Amino acid sequence: MKGLFMIEFLRNALSRVDADYADIRHEKMFETAIAFDGKDLSQASTSSTDGYVVRVLKNGGFASGVFTRAEDAQKVLGMVMENAKLTGRNLSEPIRLAPIAATKAIFKPELHEDPRKVSFAEKLELTRQANLIPFSHPAVATTRTAYNEIIREKCFVSNEGSEIQEELVTVSLGGRITARDGNLVQEIVVVSGGGNGFQSVRNQEQNFADRTRIAVDLLKAEPVSGGVYNCILNPGMAAVFTHEAFGHSSEADCIESHPAMREKMQIGAKLGSDKLSITDDATIPGLVGFYRFDDEGVRVRRTELLKNGVLVGRLHSRRTAAEFGEPLSGHSIAEDYRYPPIIRMGTIFIEPGRFVIKIRDCMTLKLVFRPGSAFD
């Protein structure tokens, strides 16, 4: 089933459910994977999988279920309904969902060259040529180069009237370059790609050459002694640090059961420098984290998290938005059809500020370095 036929099937399945709230999501995923380990081709595959996720809220209890055969819909919905009732009887506080307006939408991203129109042979050759670039330097010992392509076709229906079809396309080309000088080994990651089509992985020769040069140059770099340093991070490294050190604490479900963290992460708390502002914006087209609607049917919005060092926002699902009494953000995303959605970052980054006049495109960070750890 495709498109409107799938929406009609999902709508009919929910029509028999007597619940306070219910939704059902179908997702079909097409994946292409090509990989080289060293000079050997280690993977060349295409696959497609699909399945359904249902969620039911009944008498304050919330439950979910997964199935892969359309004919199992009513059986699984019945089981999930009973699980929700049972859960509700064992909760001290009923689960509530933040209200949203019903939405009907069809969304497809704008692509610069649809990867579905590029032959598998061309994708394989592109990956092979990228993998050969590092081997032009004798100090390169091995590589791991991979092309990955994921196309997700999602249909979502709720008993509140939302009916959403969304297609997401992501491609990537990258991997690891390992340089060796005797017992000294240095490894560098190379990445390219995004959510805007196959063009994002074309013409990456210079990228692979530049990353190879860094891996080789690091063999001659002076070792860093353990200690505390003021460091300069490029935008990519700053984003990774922000994701790990701050981003997960901005996911409401990560802190809701931890009183100490909830106390520390109160809206209005001063957490950083006046110069530091952090935003999550999954609405930026072309990036891997881009999407229009989350897997609860909520339209994602640009969400300011930290502004001038002060906590001003948080990432939410409908459940946690009701729990915290805060605005919805549209960040409840499922890994794939096998899972119900959880709160996940979209595209998190540090906002540019006036301090970049002195240190262009960088931020400073006091970092503790331990011997044996790695820098890129």
Short mmCIF file of C-alpha atoms in Angstrom, two decimals:
data_model
loop_
_atom_site.label_atom_id
_atom_site.label_comp_id
_atom_site.label_asym_id
_atom_site.label_seq_id
_atom_site.Cartn_x
_atom_site.Cartn_y
_atom_site.Cartn_z
CA MET A 1 0.00 0.00 0.00
CA LYS A 2 1.18 3.50 -0.75
CA GLY A 3 0.16 7.05 0.01
CA LEU A 4 -3.57 7.67 0.33
CA PHE A 5 -4.35 3.94 0.37
CA MET A 6 -2.11 3.52 3.41
CA ILE A 7 -3.67 6.53 5.13
CA GLU A 8 -7.13 5.02 4.56
CA PHE A 9 -6.00 1.66 5.97
CA LEU A 10 -4.55 3.32 9.08
CA ARG A 11 -7.68 5.43 9.54
CA ASN A 12 -9.91 2.36 9.33
CA ALA A 13 -7.74 0.47 11.82
CA LEU A 14 -8.06 3.26 14.39
CA SER A 15 -11.80 3.69 13.85
CA ARG A 16 -12.47 0.57 15.95
CA VAL A 17 -10.36 1.70 18.91
CA ASP A 18 -12.19 3.12 21.94
CA ALA A 19 -9.32 5.06 23.49
CA ASP A 20 -8.68 8.48 24.98
CA TYR A 21 -5.96 8.80 22.37
CA ALA A 22 -4.54 6.47 19.72
CA ASP A 23 -2.17 6.78 16.80
CA ILE A 24 -0.70 4.42 14.24
CA ARG A 25 2.39 4.92 12.10
CA HIS A 26 3.55 2.96 9.08
CA GLU A 27 7.11 3.30 7.87
CA LYS A 28 8.83 1.78 4.87
CA MET A 29 12.60 2.08 4.77
CA PHE A 30 14.84 1.51 1.75
CA GLU A 31 18.56 1.24 2.48
CA THR A 32 21.66 1.03 0.29
CA ALA A 33 25.01 0.22 1.89
CA ILE A 34 28.45 -0.01 0.26
CA ALA A 35 31.68 -0.35 2.23
CA PHE A 36 35.39 -0.88 1.68
CA ASP A 37 37.73 -2.13 4.40
CA GLY A 38 41.16 -1.28 3.15
CA LYS A 39 41.12 -1.95 -0.59
CA ASP A 40 38.60 -4.78 -0.29
CA LEU A 41 34.89 -4.40 -0.90
CA SER A 42 33.26 -5.65 2.32
CA GLN A 43 29.61 -4.74 1.77
CA ALA A 44 27.32 -4.08 -1.19
CA SER A 45 23.65 -4.39 -0.36
CA THR A 46 20.17 -2.98 -0.82
CA SER A 47 17.19 -3.76 1.37
CA SER A 48 13.68 -2.66 2.18
CA THR A 49 11.75 -3.19 5.40
CA ASP A 50 8.44 -1.91 6.71
CA GLY A 51 6.20 -2.12 9.73
CA TYR A 52 3.68 -0.44 11.98
CA VAL A 53 3.75 1.14 15.44
CA VAL A 54 0.55 1.75 17.42
CA ARG A 55 0.18 3.75 20.62
CA VAL A 56 -2.87 3.92 22.88
CA LEU A 57 -3.72 6.14 25.86
CA LYS A 58 -6.57 4.73 27.96
CA ASN A 59 -7.59 5.65 31.52
CA GLY A 60 -4.26 7.36 32.13
CA GLY A 61 -2.12 4.46 30.90
CA PHE A 62 0.01 4.66 27.76
CA ALA A 63 1.21 1.61 25.80
CA SER A 64 2.63 0.78 22.38
CA GLY A 65 3.01 -2.19 20.08
CA VAL A 66 4.74 -3.13 16.84
CA PHE A 67 3.67 -5.40 13.98
CA THR A 68 4.73 -6.05 10.40
CA ARG A 69 1.66 -7.68 8.82
CA ALA A 70 -1.36 -5.52 8.02
CA GLU A 71 -3.74 -8.34 8.96
CA ASP A 72 -2.43 -8.21 12.55
CA ALA A 73 -3.57 -4.62 13.10
CA GLN A 74 -6.71 -5.31 15.13
CA LYS A 75 -5.10 -8.02 17.23
CA VAL A 76 -2.17 -5.78 18.17
CA LEU A 77 -4.42 -2.77 18.80
CA GLY A 78 -6.48 -4.90 21.18
CA MET A 79 -3.38 -6.05 23.05
CA VAL A 80 -2.03 -2.51 23.30
CA MET A 81 -5.40 -1.29 24.60
CA GLU A 82 -5.34 -3.89 27.39
CA ASN A 83 -1.73 -3.01 28.23
CA ALA A 84 -2.65 0.67 28.46
CA LYS A 85 -5.53 -0.11 30.85
CA LEU A 86 -3.25 -2.27 32.99
CA THR A 87 -0.57 0.41 33.05
CA GLY A 88 -3.12 3.05 34.06
CA ARG A 89 -4.22 1.01 37.06
CA ASN A 90 -0.65 0.90 38.33
CA LEU A 91 0.29 4.57 37.99
CA SER A 92 0.08 7.09 40.82
CA GLU A 93 -0.48 9.88 38.28
CA PRO A 94 -2.27 9.45 34.95
CA ILE A 95 -0.31 10.16 31.79
CA ARG A 96 -1.45 13.25 29.90
CA LEU A 97 -0.57 14.51 26.43
CA ALA A 98 -0.16 18.15 25.50
CA PRO A 99 -2.94 19.17 23.09
CA ILE A 100 -2.24 19.81 19.40
CA ALA A 101 -4.37 20.84 16.45
CA ALA A 102 -5.21 18.13 13.92
CA THR A 103 -2.92 18.31 10.88
CA LYS A 104 -3.32 16.95 7.36
CA ALA A 105 -0.17 17.24 5.27
CA ILE A 106 1.96 15.61 2.58
CA PHE A 107 5.65 16.51 2.59
CA LYS A 108 8.56 15.55 0.35
CA PRO A 109 11.99 17.20 0.63
CA GLU A 110 13.54 19.16 -2.22
CA LEU A 111 16.40 17.05 -3.55
CA HIS A 112 19.47 18.06 -5.53
CA GLU A 113 19.68 14.82 -7.52
CA ASP A 114 17.46 12.01 -6.27
CA PRO A 115 19.69 9.06 -5.24
CA ARG A 116 17.00 6.66 -6.48
CA LYS A 117 17.84 7.81 -10.00
CA VAL A 118 21.56 7.02 -9.60
CA SER A 119 22.57 3.45 -10.47
CA PHE A 120 24.05 1.12 -7.87
CA ALA A 121 27.10 0.73 -10.13
CA GLU A 122 27.75 4.48 -10.03
CA LYS A 123 27.40 4.58 -6.25
CA LEU A 124 29.85 1.69 -5.97
CA GLU A 125 32.39 3.37 -8.24
CA LEU A 126 32.08 6.69 -6.40
CA THR A 127 32.79 4.91 -3.11
CA ARG A 128 35.70 2.97 -4.62
CA GLN A 129 37.35 6.12 -5.98
CA ALA A 130 36.94 7.97 -2.67
CA ASN A 131 38.48 5.01 -0.84
CA LEU A 132 41.54 5.00 -3.11
CA ILE A 133 42.45 8.64 -2.43
CA PRO A 134 44.09 8.08 1.00
CA PHE A 135 46.23 5.25 -0.38
CA SER A 136 48.09 7.76 -2.56
CA HIS A 137 50.13 8.47 0.59
CA PRO A 138 52.48 5.65 1.70
CA ALA A 139 51.88 6.38 5.40
CA VAL A 140 48.21 5.39 5.15
CA ALA A 141 47.85 1.86 6.52
CA THR A 142 44.17 1.22 5.94
CA THR A 143 40.75 2.80 5.47
CA ARG A 144 37.09 2.20 6.13
CA THR A 145 34.98 4.00 3.52
CA ALA A 146 31.22 3.63 3.31
CA TYR A 147 28.28 4.94 1.31
CA ASN A 148 24.92 4.82 3.06
CA GLU A 149 21.52 5.82 1.73
CA ILE A 150 18.27 5.69 3.68
CA ILE A 151 14.86 6.58 2.29
CA ARG A 152 11.98 6.62 4.76
CA GLU A 153 8.35 6.81 3.69
CA LYS A 154 6.16 7.49 6.73
CA CYS A 155 2.39 7.65 7.16
CA PHE A 156 0.85 8.79 10.46
CA VAL A 157 -2.79 8.82 11.56
CA SER A 158 -4.27 9.71 14.96
CA ASN A 159 -7.81 9.52 16.31
CA GLU A 160 -7.59 13.30 16.79
CA GLY A 161 -7.78 13.72 13.01
CA SER A 162 -4.11 14.10 12.02
CA GLU A 163 -3.11 12.43 8.74
CA ILE A 164 0.49 13.01 7.65
CA GLN A 165 2.66 11.57 4.89
CA GLU A 166 6.36 12.43 4.99
CA GLU A 167 9.36 11.26 3.00
CA LEU A 168 12.93 11.66 4.26
CA VAL A 169 16.07 10.98 2.21
CA THR A 170 19.59 10.92 3.65
CA VAL A 171 22.86 9.98 1.98
CA SER A 172 26.39 9.88 3.36
CA LEU A 173 29.89 9.09 2.16
CA GLY A 174 32.73 8.91 4.64
CA GLY A 175 34.64 6.73 7.02
CA ARG A 176 38.04 6.44 8.70
CA ILE A 177 41.58 6.97 7.48
CA THR A 178 44.35 5.29 9.48
CA ALA A 179 47.97 6.41 9.15
CA ARG A 180 50.88 4.53 10.70
CA ASP A 181 54.55 5.17 11.44
CA GLY A 182 55.98 2.15 13.22
CA ASN A 183 53.95 1.70 16.40
CA LEU A 184 52.43 5.17 16.17
CA VAL A 185 48.91 5.21 14.72
CA GLN A 186 46.65 8.17 13.95
CA GLU A 187 43.05 7.90 12.79
CA ILE A 188 40.89 10.59 11.19
CA VAL A 189 37.18 10.61 10.35
CA VAL A 190 35.94 11.94 7.01
CA VAL A 191 32.27 12.79 6.46
CA SER A 192 30.01 14.17 3.75
CA GLY A 193 26.34 13.99 2.88
CA GLY A 194 23.02 15.28 4.10
CA GLY A 195 19.30 15.27 3.51
CA ASN A 196 19.16 17.14 0.22
CA GLY A 197 20.15 14.53 -2.34
CA PHE A 198 23.03 12.74 -4.03
CA GLN A 199 24.88 15.94 -4.95
CA SER A 200 25.98 16.21 -1.32
CA VAL A 201 28.36 13.25 -1.78
CA ARG A 202 29.69 14.13 -5.21
CA ASN A 203 33.02 15.93 -5.73
CA GLN A 204 34.47 14.91 -2.36
CA GLU A 205 37.99 14.30 -3.67
CA GLN A 206 39.46 17.36 -1.94
CA ASN A 207 37.70 16.50 1.30
CA PHE A 208 39.26 13.01 1.35
CA ALA A 209 42.67 14.42 0.35
CA ASP A 210 42.58 17.06 3.09
CA ARG A 211 41.61 14.55 5.76
CA THR A 212 44.37 12.21 4.58
CA ARG A 213 46.91 15.01 4.96
CA ILE A 214 45.76 15.67 8.53
CA ALA A 215 46.06 11.98 9.45
CA VAL A 216 49.60 11.85 8.06
CA ASP A 217 50.63 15.17 9.63
CA LEU A 218 49.45 13.96 13.04
CA LEU A 219 52.13 11.27 12.94
CA LYS A 220 54.67 14.08 13.39
CA ALA A 221 52.65 16.09 15.90
CA GLU A 222 54.14 16.77 19.31
CA PRO A 223 52.40 14.63 21.97
CA VAL A 224 50.21 16.54 24.42
CA SER A 225 50.90 16.12 28.12
CA GLY A 226 48.02 15.56 30.51
CA GLY A 227 46.61 18.75 31.99
CA VAL A 228 44.03 21.52 31.69
CA TYR A 229 44.10 23.61 28.50
CA ASN A 230 42.20 26.40 26.82
CA CYS A 231 41.24 24.89 23.47
CA ILE A 232 39.87 26.24 20.21
CA LEU A 233 37.19 24.11 18.58
CA ASN A 234 36.05 24.43 14.99
CA PRO A 235 32.26 24.58 14.44
CA GLY A 236 31.97 20.83 13.85
CA MET A 237 33.80 19.86 17.03
CA ALA A 238 31.94 22.55 18.99
CA ALA A 239 28.64 21.04 17.80
CA VAL A 240 29.68 17.53 18.87
CA PHE A 241 30.70 18.81 22.29
CA THR A 242 27.41 20.71 22.60
CA HIS A 243 25.43 17.62 21.58
CA GLU A 244 27.04 15.43 24.23
CA ALA A 245 27.65 17.85 27.10
CA PHE A 246 24.43 19.87 26.90
CA GLY A 247 22.04 18.48 24.29
CA HIS A 248 21.04 15.26 26.03
CA SER A 249 20.24 17.19 29.21
CA SER A 250 17.85 19.27 27.10
CA GLU A 251 15.84 16.15 26.19
CA ALA A 252 13.05 16.26 28.74
CA ASP A 253 12.76 12.49 29.16
CA CYS A 254 16.45 12.28 30.13
CA ILE A 255 15.95 14.41 33.23
CA GLU A 256 12.29 14.00 34.23
CA SER A 257 13.01 11.17 36.70
CA HIS A 258 16.11 12.84 38.19
CA PRO A 259 15.17 15.48 40.79
CA ALA A 260 18.69 16.90 41.03
CA MET A 261 18.90 17.41 37.25
CA ARG A 262 15.41 18.91 37.09
CA GLU A 263 16.43 21.36 39.79
CA LYS A 264 19.59 22.31 37.93
CA MET A 265 17.91 22.48 34.51
CA GLN A 266 15.04 24.80 35.43
CA ILE A 267 14.00 27.34 32.83
CA GLY A 268 15.72 30.60 33.74
CA ALA A 269 18.78 28.91 35.26
CA LYS A 270 22.13 30.51 34.46
CA LEU A 271 24.24 27.71 32.98
CA GLY A 272 26.90 29.38 30.87
CA SER A 273 28.68 32.45 29.59
CA ASP A 274 26.68 35.47 28.45
CA LYS A 275 28.24 34.85 25.03
CA LEU A 276 26.82 31.33 24.72
CA SER A 277 23.50 30.65 22.96
CA ILE A 278 22.46 27.16 21.80
CA THR A 279 19.60 26.26 19.46
CA ASP A 280 18.12 23.07 18.05
CA ASP A 281 16.65 23.65 14.60
CA ALA A 282 15.49 20.60 12.65
CA THR A 283 13.77 22.88 10.12
CA ILE A 284 17.03 23.67 8.28
CA PRO A 285 16.74 21.92 4.88
CA GLY A 286 19.53 19.70 3.61
CA LEU A 287 20.97 18.63 6.95
CA VAL A 288 20.84 15.07 8.27
CA GLY A 289 18.66 16.21 11.19
CA PHE A 290 16.03 17.84 8.96
CA TYR A 291 12.35 16.84 9.08
CA ARG A 292 8.97 18.59 8.98
CA PHE A 293 6.83 16.55 11.42
CA ASP A 294 7.89 14.36 14.30
CA ASP A 295 6.49 10.85 14.86
CA GLU A 296 3.67 12.16 17.04
CA GLY A 297 2.38 14.36 14.23
CA VAL A 298 3.77 17.56 15.78
CA ARG A 299 5.32 20.08 13.42
CA VAL A 300 8.91 20.67 14.50
CA ARG A 301 9.96 24.20 15.36
CA ARG A 302 13.22 26.02 15.88
CA THR A 303 13.82 25.76 19.62
CA GLU A 304 16.11 28.07 21.56
CA LEU A 305 17.63 26.11 24.43
CA LEU A 306 20.22 28.46 25.91
CA LYS A 307 20.24 32.21 25.33
CA ASN A 308 23.12 34.32 26.61
CA GLY A 309 23.93 31.55 29.06
CA VAL A 310 20.37 31.23 30.41
CA LEU A 311 18.23 28.11 29.92
CA VAL A 312 15.17 29.20 27.93
CA GLY A 313 13.81 26.01 26.33
CA ARG A 314 13.73 22.24 26.22
CA LEU A 315 13.01 19.44 23.73
CA HIS A 316 9.69 17.68 24.30
CA SER A 317 7.29 14.94 23.38
CA ARG A 318 3.58 15.48 23.94
CA ARG A 319 3.82 13.57 27.22
CA THR A 320 6.77 15.48 28.65
CA ALA A 321 5.40 18.84 27.48
CA ALA A 322 2.30 18.12 29.59
CA GLU A 323 4.44 16.89 32.49
CA PHE A 324 6.68 19.98 32.51
CA GLY A 325 3.96 22.46 31.53
CA GLU A 326 6.16 23.73 28.68
CA PRO A 327 5.62 24.32 24.93
CA LEU A 328 5.78 21.49 22.42
CA SER A 329 8.88 21.42 20.23
CA GLY A 330 8.23 18.52 17.80
CA HIS A 331 11.22 16.39 18.81
CA SER A 332 9.65 12.97 19.41
CA ILE A 333 11.34 10.76 16.82
CA ALA A 334 11.44 6.98 16.33
CA GLU A 335 14.62 5.23 15.25
CA ASP A 336 12.53 3.26 12.74
CA TYR A 337 9.28 1.29 12.50
CA ARG A 338 10.36 -1.11 15.25
CA TYR A 339 10.20 1.52 17.97
CA PRO A 340 7.84 4.09 19.45
CA PRO A 341 9.17 7.66 19.33
CA ILE A 342 11.42 9.16 21.99
CA ILE A 343 12.80 12.67 22.39
CA ARG A 344 15.81 13.25 20.16
CA MET A 345 17.80 16.25 19.04
CA GLY A 346 17.40 17.45 15.46
CA THR A 347 20.20 19.85 14.48
CA ILE A 348 21.83 21.37 17.56
CA PHE A 349 24.41 24.16 17.27
CA ILE A 350 25.98 27.16 18.96
CA GLU A 351 24.60 30.45 17.68
CA PRO A 352 27.17 32.85 16.20
CA GLY A 353 28.07 35.72 18.50
CA ARG A 354 30.14 38.86 18.63
CA PHE A 355 33.09 36.99 20.12
CA VAL A 356 33.83 35.47 16.69
CA ILE A 357 35.28 38.84 15.70
CA LYS A 358 38.34 37.87 17.72
CA ILE A 359 38.33 34.12 17.09
CA ARG A 360 36.76 33.50 13.71
CA ASP A 361 34.51 30.45 13.41
CA CYS A 362 35.73 29.08 16.73
CA MET A 363 34.86 28.87 20.40
CA THR A 364 37.15 28.46 23.40
CA LEU A 365 36.79 25.67 25.93
CA LYS A 366 38.73 24.70 29.03
CA LEU A 367 39.46 21.01 28.49
CA VAL A 368 41.03 18.32 30.64
CA PHE A 369 43.24 16.09 28.48
CA ARG A 370 44.16 12.60 29.61
CA PRO A 371 47.03 10.77 27.89
CA GLY A 372 45.72 8.12 25.52
CA SER A 373 42.63 10.09 24.50
CA ALA A 374 42.27 11.27 20.91
CA PHE A 375 41.77 14.61 19.21
CA ASP A 376 40.67 15.33 15.66
#
